[in-house]
Amino acid sequence: MLDNLEKIALDIKQFDVSNSANLENFRIHFLGSKGIVKALYATLKDVPNENKREVGQLINSIKEQAESKFSIQKEIFENQEVIGNKLDLTRPAQDESIGSRHPLSLVRNEIIDIFNRIGFSVSEGPEIEDDWHNFSALNFPPEHPARDMQDTFFIEKNDIALRTHTSSVQVRVMENSTPPIRTISPGRVYRNEAISARAHCFFHQVEGLYIDKGVSFADLKQTLLYFAKELFGEKAQIRLRPSYFPFTEPSAEVDISCTICNSKGCNVCKYTGWLEILGCGMVDPNVLDACGIDSKEYTGYAFGMGIERIAQLKYKVNDLRLYSENDVRFLKQFTSGF
Ligand code: DAH
């Protein structure tokens, strides 16, 4: 019996299964319903009880050898079939498309990088905000027009809204940390505007905030000049015009010398030689106090800019809608670093 089993094991090993007809014969011969393995199990009843266990194990192992030889070879044939019938190995490989960063991401990353170099960290806040963080803590009077339905997308009556600016993140940072604070907050903001080449219902801003003892308007000016030169080149100049924001006092709007005509005058700068790029000012003491920072001890400056606006100047893109249409012919043109 044992000799016989050894011989069967050898037969399994040597059986030629090099084509699928042979493989089928192999299956029938060893594993079929009238095959050898089945017959072996049938003989088990004649084996004396004390040998049953050993012989039974040997038969199991023979069965496994046959099954494994069969399935390995079957898989080989199946793979060959796929290669033979469905794959054209002579076809050129498909080009991997690497893609490129969105122009707004490129500009945002560049802004972050410029401010990182002078010690500003990055902080973020939620796009769904409450009235306190978006308006009240920022010294907006209750009847301020920006709170109006016409500008703000409210989610819950008069309290929860999509943030209208990233200044809301200032409030969160001030509430949660102690000065010195030096941070920028990039993010998406929403306003209820009709979509056109010059306006959109969502866009992106970067907010800047610096709070410490003795921070002055001169610090603000120098930081903004540094920023303009890093972004637009050594020749860039800035000018500040008095303005008004509820959360800063005094406030200013900042222009840079026109990057398109080198300040000679063109239709982009409306022949003034200057382009408006951001709003800024000294953080209003009311805002500091509302956020838990002692306005007698600390002062600070803040600024806010639109990323689309900067991108428009850098890339000379004049239609805001292009940024969110996902047209690859537009997006493909922006392949630089970052
Ligand atoms: N939050 C203002 C806006 O959305 C921009 C701004 C202006 C931010 C002056 C500031 C600032 O921090 O000081 O138009």
mmCIF file of C-alpha atoms and ligand atoms in Angstrom, residues 164-165 167 170 191 205 207-208 245 247-248 279-281 302-304, ligand 1:
data_model
loop_
_atom_site.group_PDB
_atom_site.id
_atom_site.type_symbol
_atom_site.label_atom_id
_atom_site.label_comp_id
_atom_site.label_asym_id
_atom_site.label_seq_id
_atom_site.Cartn_x
_atom_site.Cartn_y
_atom_site.Cartn_z
ATOM 1 C CA THR A 164 -17.418 86.660 4.555
ATOM 2 C CA HIS A 165 -13.721 87.195 5.275
ATOM 3 C CA SER A 167 -10.671 88.178 9.604
ATOM 4 C CA GLN A 170 -7.918 86.594 13.768
ATOM 5 C CA ARG A 191 -20.319 86.594 -0.387
ATOM 6 C CA GLN A 205 -8.142 85.655 1.175
ATOM 7 C CA GLU A 207 -5.350 87.465 6.672
ATOM 8 C CA GLY A 208 -2.289 88.680 8.581
ATOM 9 C CA PHE A 245 -12.613 99.050 8.521
ATOM 10 C CA PHE A 247 -11.788 96.245 13.150
ATOM 11 C CA THR A 248 -8.775 98.522 12.571
ATOM 12 C CA GLY A 279 -6.589 96.458 3.346
ATOM 13 C CA CYS A 280 -4.820 96.894 6.669
ATOM 14 C CA GLY A 281 -4.575 98.842 9.889
ATOM 15 C CA ALA A 302 -3.722 93.300 10.731
ATOM 16 C CA PHE A 303 -4.067 93.069 6.995
ATOM 17 C CA GLY A 304 -6.164 91.147 4.531
HETATM 18 N N1 DAH B 1 -11.596 91.690 6.015
HETATM 19 C C1 DAH B 1 -11.400 92.701 4.993
HETATM 20 C C2 DAH B 1 -12.234 92.341 3.764
HETATM 21 O O1 DAH B 1 -12.675 91.248 3.658
HETATM 22 C C3 DAH B 1 -9.956 92.795 4.596
HETATM 23 C C4 DAH B 1 -9.136 93.381 5.663
HETATM 24 C C5 DAH B 1 -8.968 94.741 5.737
HETATM 25 C C6 DAH B 1 -8.553 92.589 6.619
HETATM 26 C C7 DAH B 1 -8.204 95.326 6.714
HETATM 27 C C8 DAH B 1 -7.786 93.147 7.627
HETATM 28 C C9 DAH B 1 -7.635 94.539 7.651
HETATM 29 O O2 DAH B 1 -7.200 92.440 8.571
HETATM 30 O O3 DAH B 1 -6.859 95.077 8.618
HETATM 31 O O4 DAH B 1 -12.413 93.160 2.931
#
